[in-house]
Short mmCIF file of C-alpha atoms in Angstrom, two decimals:
data_model
loop_
_atom_site.label_atom_id
_atom_site.label_comp_id
_atom_site.label_asym_id
_atom_site.label_seq_id
_atom_site.Cartn_x
_atom_site.Cartn_y
_atom_site.Cartn_z
CA MET A 1 -43.94 39.71 89.47
CA THR A 2 -42.65 37.66 85.90
CA ASP A 3 -39.34 37.54 84.71
CA THR A 4 -38.28 39.26 81.59
CA GLN A 5 -35.05 38.20 79.57
CA THR A 6 -33.05 40.74 77.82
CA PRO A 7 -33.48 40.39 74.32
CA PRO A 8 -29.68 39.71 72.71
CA ALA A 9 -28.15 42.63 71.32
CA PRO A 10 -28.61 42.82 67.36
CA PRO A 11 -25.18 41.77 65.74
CA PRO A 12 -22.88 44.95 64.50
CA PRO A 13 -23.41 46.30 60.80
CA PRO A 14 -21.38 44.27 58.00
CA THR A 15 -18.54 46.57 57.33
CA THR A 16 -17.04 47.63 53.99
CA PRO A 17 -13.69 46.12 53.41
CA THR A 18 -11.30 48.95 52.82
CA ARG A 19 -10.18 48.52 49.00
CA ARG A 20 -6.31 48.95 48.41
CA LEU A 21 -5.75 51.07 45.49
CA LEU A 22 -1.81 52.08 45.64
CA GLU A 23 0.65 49.64 46.95
CA VAL A 24 4.42 50.11 46.89
CA ARG A 25 6.76 47.51 47.50
CA ASP A 26 10.58 47.78 47.82
CA LEU A 27 10.69 50.36 45.22
CA GLU A 28 14.47 51.61 43.85
CA VAL A 29 14.74 54.45 41.28
CA THR A 30 18.40 55.10 39.87
CA TYR A 31 18.49 57.32 37.47
CA ALA A 32 21.50 56.89 34.17
CA GLY A 33 24.85 57.80 36.34
CA GLY A 34 23.80 55.83 39.27
CA ALA A 35 22.19 58.90 40.97
CA ALA A 36 20.11 56.79 43.64
CA ALA A 37 16.73 58.65 43.78
CA VAL A 38 14.47 56.31 45.37
CA ARG A 39 15.84 53.51 47.87
CA GLY A 40 13.54 50.90 48.99
CA VAL A 41 9.90 52.88 49.33
CA ASN A 42 7.19 51.01 50.96
CA LEU A 43 3.73 52.95 50.79
CA THR A 44 0.04 52.20 50.45
CA VAL A 45 -2.72 54.27 49.90
CA ASP A 46 -6.48 53.11 50.49
CA ALA A 47 -9.98 54.15 48.95
CA GLY A 48 -10.71 57.73 50.47
CA GLN A 49 -7.43 57.94 52.13
CA LYS A 50 -4.96 60.96 51.67
CA LEU A 51 -1.03 60.58 51.61
CA GLY A 52 0.79 63.05 52.32
CA LEU A 53 4.82 62.88 50.79
CA ALA A 54 7.12 65.87 52.57
CA GLY A 55 10.65 66.47 52.26
CA GLU A 56 13.10 69.38 51.24
CA SER A 57 13.87 69.35 47.57
CA GLY A 58 16.02 66.77 45.88
CA CYS A 59 14.82 63.94 48.29
CA GLY A 60 12.68 61.75 45.76
CA LYS A 61 9.40 63.16 46.22
CA SER A 62 8.55 63.90 42.42
CA THR A 63 11.01 60.95 41.00
CA LEU A 64 8.69 58.74 43.54
CA ALA A 65 5.56 60.46 41.81
CA LEU A 66 6.36 60.35 38.44
CA ALA A 67 7.72 56.18 38.73
CA LEU A 68 3.81 55.49 40.04
CA LEU A 69 3.06 56.12 36.43
CA ARG A 70 6.20 55.27 34.96
CA LEU A 71 6.63 58.40 33.15
CA LEU A 72 10.61 58.94 34.13
CA PRO A 73 13.37 58.95 31.63
CA SER A 74 13.90 55.57 29.55
CA ARG A 75 17.60 55.02 30.65
CA THR A 76 16.13 55.03 34.27
CA ARG A 77 16.51 51.65 36.06
CA VAL A 78 13.33 51.00 38.43
CA SER A 79 12.86 47.60 40.06
CA GLY A 80 10.16 46.59 42.78
CA GLU A 81 5.93 46.88 42.87
CA ILE A 82 3.72 49.74 42.09
CA LEU A 83 0.49 47.53 42.26
CA LEU A 84 -2.57 50.03 41.37
CA ASP A 85 -5.31 47.88 41.82
CA GLY A 86 -3.19 44.90 42.52
CA GLU A 87 -1.99 45.09 39.16
CA ASP A 88 2.01 45.81 38.95
CA VAL A 89 2.61 49.25 36.79
CA LEU A 90 6.14 48.21 36.00
CA THR A 91 5.43 45.12 34.39
CA MET A 92 2.62 45.74 32.02
CA LYS A 93 2.60 46.59 28.31
CA TRP A 94 3.08 50.02 26.87
CA GLY A 95 -0.56 49.77 25.70
CA ARG A 96 -2.36 48.64 29.52
CA VAL A 97 0.17 51.48 30.64
CA ARG A 98 -1.63 54.01 28.41
CA ALA A 99 -5.04 52.75 29.23
CA VAL A 100 -4.19 53.55 33.24
CA ARG A 101 -3.09 56.90 33.09
CA TRP A 102 -5.78 59.21 33.24
CA ALA A 103 -8.44 56.44 33.92
CA GLY A 104 -6.77 54.78 36.69
CA ALA A 105 -4.17 56.91 37.77
CA SER A 106 -3.83 60.64 36.90
CA ILE A 107 -1.49 63.60 38.11
CA VAL A 108 -1.61 67.36 38.66
CA PHE A 109 2.11 68.79 38.34
CA GLN A 110 3.13 71.55 39.88
CA GLY A 111 2.88 75.15 37.97
CA ALA A 112 -0.50 75.30 35.80
CA MET A 113 1.26 77.68 33.43
CA HIS A 114 4.09 75.36 32.35
CA SER A 115 1.88 72.20 32.37
CA LEU A 116 -1.31 74.00 30.09
CA ASN A 117 -0.68 74.27 26.38
CA ALA A 118 -0.68 78.26 25.88
CA VAL A 119 -1.99 78.21 22.63
CA HIS A 120 -5.02 75.76 23.37
CA ARG A 121 -8.64 76.65 24.47
CA VAL A 122 -8.82 75.12 28.51
CA GLY A 123 -11.99 72.87 27.38
CA ASP A 124 -10.12 71.52 24.89
CA GLN A 125 -7.70 70.48 26.78
CA ILE A 126 -9.79 68.91 29.26
CA ALA A 127 -11.52 67.14 26.48
CA GLU A 128 -8.44 65.24 24.99
CA PRO A 129 -8.23 62.49 27.45
CA ILE A 130 -12.13 62.36 27.33
CA LEU A 131 -11.57 61.48 23.52
CA LEU A 132 -8.98 59.54 24.42
CA HIS A 133 -10.16 57.30 27.16
CA ARG A 134 -13.65 57.31 26.66
CA LYS A 135 -14.16 57.46 23.13
CA ALA A 136 -16.63 60.49 23.55
CA THR A 137 -18.08 62.14 20.47
CA PRO A 138 -16.04 65.80 20.75
CA ALA A 139 -19.80 67.56 21.63
CA GLY A 140 -19.98 65.13 24.79
CA ALA A 141 -16.21 66.13 25.75
CA ARG A 142 -16.95 69.51 25.22
CA LYS A 143 -19.99 68.81 27.61
CA LYS A 144 -18.01 67.02 30.11
CA ALA A 145 -15.18 69.09 30.37
CA GLY A 146 -18.00 72.31 31.53
CA GLU A 147 -19.31 70.03 33.54
CA LEU A 148 -15.78 69.46 35.11
CA LEU A 149 -15.15 73.10 35.58
CA GLU A 150 -18.30 73.77 37.58
CA HIS A 151 -16.96 70.86 39.55
CA VAL A 152 -14.17 72.74 40.56
CA GLY A 153 -16.36 76.19 41.16
CA LEU A 154 -15.43 77.63 37.40
CA PRO A 155 -18.64 78.82 35.04
CA ALA A 156 -18.42 76.18 32.19
CA ALA A 157 -18.10 79.46 30.07
CA ARG A 158 -14.27 79.56 31.09
CA ALA A 159 -13.86 77.08 28.93
CA SER A 160 -13.65 78.99 25.62
CA ALA A 161 -10.79 80.94 27.57
CA TYR A 162 -6.69 80.07 27.37
CA PRO A 163 -4.45 79.99 30.20
CA HIS A 164 -2.90 83.25 30.24
CA GLU A 165 -6.51 84.45 30.53
CA LEU A 166 -7.05 82.76 33.48
CA SER A 167 -5.41 83.95 37.40
CA GLY A 168 -3.32 80.83 39.11
CA GLY A 169 -5.56 79.65 41.09
CA GLN A 170 -8.20 79.25 38.26
CA ARG A 171 -5.22 77.31 35.84
CA GLN A 172 -4.75 75.03 39.11
CA ARG A 173 -8.66 74.59 39.42
CA VAL A 174 -8.00 73.35 35.45
CA MET A 175 -5.60 71.07 36.07
CA ILE A 176 -7.98 69.23 38.74
CA ALA A 177 -11.08 68.97 36.55
CA MET A 178 -8.47 67.76 33.37
CA ALA A 179 -7.00 65.00 36.24
CA LEU A 180 -10.67 63.78 37.33
CA ALA A 181 -11.13 64.02 33.46
CA CYS A 182 -11.92 59.91 33.25
CA ASP A 183 -12.71 59.17 37.04
CA PRO A 184 -8.96 58.06 38.29
CA ARG A 185 -8.84 55.62 41.22
CA LEU A 186 -6.11 57.56 42.36
CA VAL A 187 -4.65 61.08 42.02
CA ILE A 188 -0.82 62.55 42.58
CA ALA A 189 -1.14 66.16 43.07
CA ASP A 190 2.91 67.40 43.13
CA GLU A 191 3.21 70.99 44.92
CA PRO A 192 -0.68 71.53 43.72
CA THR A 193 0.21 74.81 45.88
CA THR A 194 3.56 75.80 45.30
CA ALA A 195 2.23 79.23 43.92
CA LEU A 196 0.09 79.98 44.95
CA ASP A 197 -1.30 82.69 47.95
CA VAL A 198 -2.58 81.42 50.86
CA MET A 199 -6.15 82.23 50.33
CA ILE A 200 -6.53 80.54 46.93
CA GLN A 201 -4.20 77.72 48.52
CA ALA A 202 -6.31 77.16 51.14
CA GLN A 203 -9.87 76.97 48.66
CA ILE A 204 -7.59 74.43 46.41
CA LEU A 205 -6.90 71.98 49.46
CA ARG A 206 -10.49 72.23 50.73
CA LEU A 207 -11.19 71.27 46.86
CA ILE A 208 -9.39 68.36 46.94
CA GLU A 209 -10.22 67.07 50.51
CA GLN A 210 -14.06 67.36 49.01
CA LEU A 211 -13.63 65.48 45.75
CA VAL A 212 -11.27 62.88 47.54
CA ALA A 213 -14.19 62.25 50.04
CA GLU A 214 -17.35 62.52 47.09
CA GLN A 215 -15.45 60.51 44.82
CA ASP A 216 -14.19 58.03 47.38
CA LEU A 217 -10.57 58.91 46.19
CA GLY A 218 -7.37 57.68 46.79
CA LEU A 219 -5.04 60.42 47.23
CA VAL A 220 -1.00 61.00 46.88
CA MET A 221 -0.05 64.76 48.04
CA ILE A 222 3.82 66.24 47.77
CA SER A 223 4.51 69.28 49.57
CA HIS A 224 7.98 70.55 51.39
CA ASP A 225 5.11 72.40 53.32
CA LEU A 226 4.31 70.15 56.31
CA ALA A 227 2.03 72.26 58.03
CA VAL A 228 0.10 71.76 54.70
CA LEU A 229 -0.15 68.34 54.55
CA ALA A 230 -0.91 67.48 58.45
CA ASP A 231 -3.85 69.90 57.92
CA THR A 232 -4.84 68.08 54.27
CA CYS A 233 -3.37 64.24 54.70
CA ASP A 234 -5.32 61.18 56.92
CA ARG A 235 -1.32 59.84 56.87
CA LEU A 236 2.19 61.55 56.14
CA ALA A 237 5.78 60.06 54.97
CA VAL A 238 8.51 61.94 55.58
CA MET A 239 11.19 61.58 52.83
CA TYR A 240 15.13 62.20 52.92
CA ALA A 241 17.70 60.89 50.34
CA GLY A 242 15.20 58.75 48.37
CA ARG A 243 14.05 56.90 51.90
CA VAL A 244 11.05 57.27 53.85
CA VAL A 245 12.35 58.09 57.48
CA GLU A 246 9.44 58.70 59.01
CA GLU A 247 5.41 58.14 58.47
CA GLY A 248 2.69 57.98 60.77
CA PRO A 249 -1.17 59.68 61.02
CA ALA A 250 -0.50 63.35 59.54
CA GLN A 251 -1.14 65.65 62.79
CA GLN A 252 0.84 62.87 65.06
CA VAL A 253 3.98 63.15 62.72
CA TYR A 254 3.40 67.25 62.50
CA GLU A 255 3.18 67.64 66.17
CA ASN A 256 5.48 64.85 67.29
CA ALA A 257 8.17 64.00 65.32
CA ARG A 258 10.02 60.77 66.30
CA HIS A 259 13.03 61.24 63.04
CA PRO A 260 15.29 64.40 63.71
CA TYR A 261 14.50 65.43 60.16
CA GLY A 262 10.46 65.24 60.60
CA GLN A 263 11.44 67.29 63.81
CA ALA A 264 13.16 70.01 62.15
CA LEU A 265 10.75 70.27 58.93
CA SER A 266 8.08 70.60 61.50
CA ALA A 267 10.08 73.33 63.23
CA ALA A 268 10.47 75.18 60.05
CA PHE A 269 7.03 76.95 60.28
CA PRO A 270 5.92 79.41 63.15
CA ARG A 271 3.08 78.32 65.28
CA ILE A 272 0.38 80.61 65.39
CA GLY A 273 0.16 82.52 69.19
CA ASP A 274 3.74 80.43 70.03
CA THR A 275 6.39 83.17 70.98
CA ALA A 276 9.62 80.98 71.49
CA SER A 277 9.15 79.60 67.82
CA ARG A 278 8.13 83.23 66.31
CA PHE A 279 11.06 84.77 68.03
CA ALA A 280 14.02 82.27 67.45
CA PRO A 281 13.04 80.26 64.37
CA ARG A 282 14.78 77.33 63.94
CA GLY A 283 16.19 76.05 60.05
CA LEU A 284 18.11 73.21 59.13
CA PRO A 285 21.08 73.90 57.53
CA GLY A 286 23.09 72.45 55.29
CA ASP A 287 21.03 70.87 52.12
CA PRO A 288 19.93 66.86 51.25
CA PRO A 289 23.06 64.72 50.13
CA ASP A 290 23.88 64.29 46.15
CA PRO A 291 21.89 61.33 45.51
CA SER A 292 24.76 60.40 43.10
CA GLY A 293 27.01 60.04 46.46
CA LEU A 294 25.59 59.30 49.46
CA PRO A 295 27.16 59.29 52.97
CA SER A 296 27.89 56.29 54.88
CA GLY A 297 25.36 55.49 57.54
CA CYS A 298 22.47 56.87 58.60
CA THR A 299 22.25 59.41 55.38
CA PHE A 300 20.89 62.28 57.68
CA HIS A 301 24.11 61.71 60.18
CA PRO A 302 26.33 65.07 58.83
CA ARG A 303 23.45 67.90 59.61
CA CYS A 304 21.42 65.99 62.62
CA PRO A 305 21.97 67.48 65.65
CA ALA A 306 21.73 64.70 67.76
CA ALA A 307 23.50 62.08 65.76
CA LEU A 308 25.95 59.43 67.26
CA PRO A 309 29.22 57.76 66.26
CA SER A 310 27.66 55.29 65.32
CA CYS A 311 25.07 57.01 62.77
CA ALA A 312 28.32 57.49 60.36
CA THR A 313 28.22 53.31 59.82
CA GLU A 314 25.42 51.98 60.46
CA ASP A 315 21.93 52.80 58.81
CA GLN A 316 18.46 52.47 60.68
CA PRO A 317 15.58 50.55 59.13
CA LEU A 318 11.63 51.97 60.45
CA ARG A 319 10.87 51.23 63.90
CA GLU A 320 7.72 51.36 65.64
CA ALA A 321 7.53 54.84 67.09
CA GLY A 322 3.84 54.25 68.25
CA ARG A 323 0.83 53.11 67.07
CA GLY A 324 0.94 53.25 63.38
CA HIS A 325 3.69 55.56 63.65
CA TRP A 326 7.44 54.41 62.55
CA ALA A 327 10.93 56.46 62.35
CA ALA A 328 14.38 55.25 61.04
CA CYS A 329 16.33 56.89 63.97
CA VAL A 330 18.76 54.74 66.26
CA HIS A 331 17.49 56.67 69.64
CA VAL A 332 14.19 55.31 68.21
CA ALA A 333 15.72 52.09 68.49
CA ALA A 334 17.51 52.52 72.23
CA GLY A 335 14.03 53.72 73.66
CA THR A 336 14.45 57.56 73.94
CA PRO A 337 11.73 59.39 74.33
CA ASP A 338 12.66 61.89 71.61
CA PRO A 339 15.68 61.62 69.60
CA ALA A 340 15.28 65.61 70.13
CA GLY A 341 16.65 65.16 73.71
CA ALA A 342 19.67 63.01 72.88
CA ALA A 343 20.58 66.59 70.44
CA THR A 344 22.71 67.96 73.49
CA GLU A 345 24.63 65.06 74.09
CA GLY A 346 24.80 64.14 69.99
CA LYS A 347 26.37 68.06 69.35
CA ALA A 348 28.84 67.09 72.26
CA VAL A 349 29.97 63.66 70.79
CA GLY A 350 30.08 65.38 67.95
CA GLU A 351 31.78 68.26 68.30
CA ALA A 352 34.44 65.96 70.53
CA ARG A 353 34.84 63.75 67.30
CA SER A 354 35.07 66.64 65.06
CA SER A 355 38.56 67.91 67.43
CA SER A 356 39.93 64.74 67.63
CA PRO A 357 43.20 64.20 66.10
#
């Protein structure tokens, strides 16, 4: 019997390095008059990655989206860094900014009927950025517009339609086609399905997912609906009063939020088959604070059921709350397994504080 030697294992296949499309560092946005709409936000988006931004109206989501492409009013103060493919958008000359819009990054605004020009055919509106950025002929731009419409599930013949001749879902598909007109690397979708019924909403979300996967795009999707973002995105960042208060894998943040605000957003949507949430829906009283008059300490503490006395004076940075999961909560800092577990204690402390002379 001859000895046989086990051949060495083949080397692992080379891995393709992840391409960082967007990196936001310490972004601060203050409107004229002193309203701090975005405060110290740090985010990253890689090629092929879908990042969701969640929060109530007034939490800074749309301001952040507009800041990414320098679409804010001229008197707005913006500081920090917005690196698109390693180049800082905030320090670009205006000619470079105009070149980056559409071709480097594009945006899908909420409410397609308000974003489209009512007196121009949709094909002409899709062709406009192609003519500007790709130096195409009018015939070539019209052909490309028809191809884009087919790519998002509409017949090329619909290019001759006016916006009012299309349904809400069709108009939203036109907006997506327009955003893809110049082959951008990053797409920002600001509440792209807010005005749509649930069936059309599902179609649009699947379309966006498909396009991101096929073209290796980066996606920033903004919504107040945590369930939609958890179903669509890879990672999820929850914003409150201009700050990211929780960030992590989308399903993990949705199902096991560690910040009381993330928990409140998640609980606001009843789950199918969960009779407890159906018969006793949970909500969150009050509204986000005015950016021009933020409370001291943790800005969420006036509405927080788990607030401690220290929350009124001490703000909390993001701390690790699990693998790849971060939350800005005193209970995470103290090692409390679940901030909701401290809700009863926090409520009692709050009642005692309010009844004291």
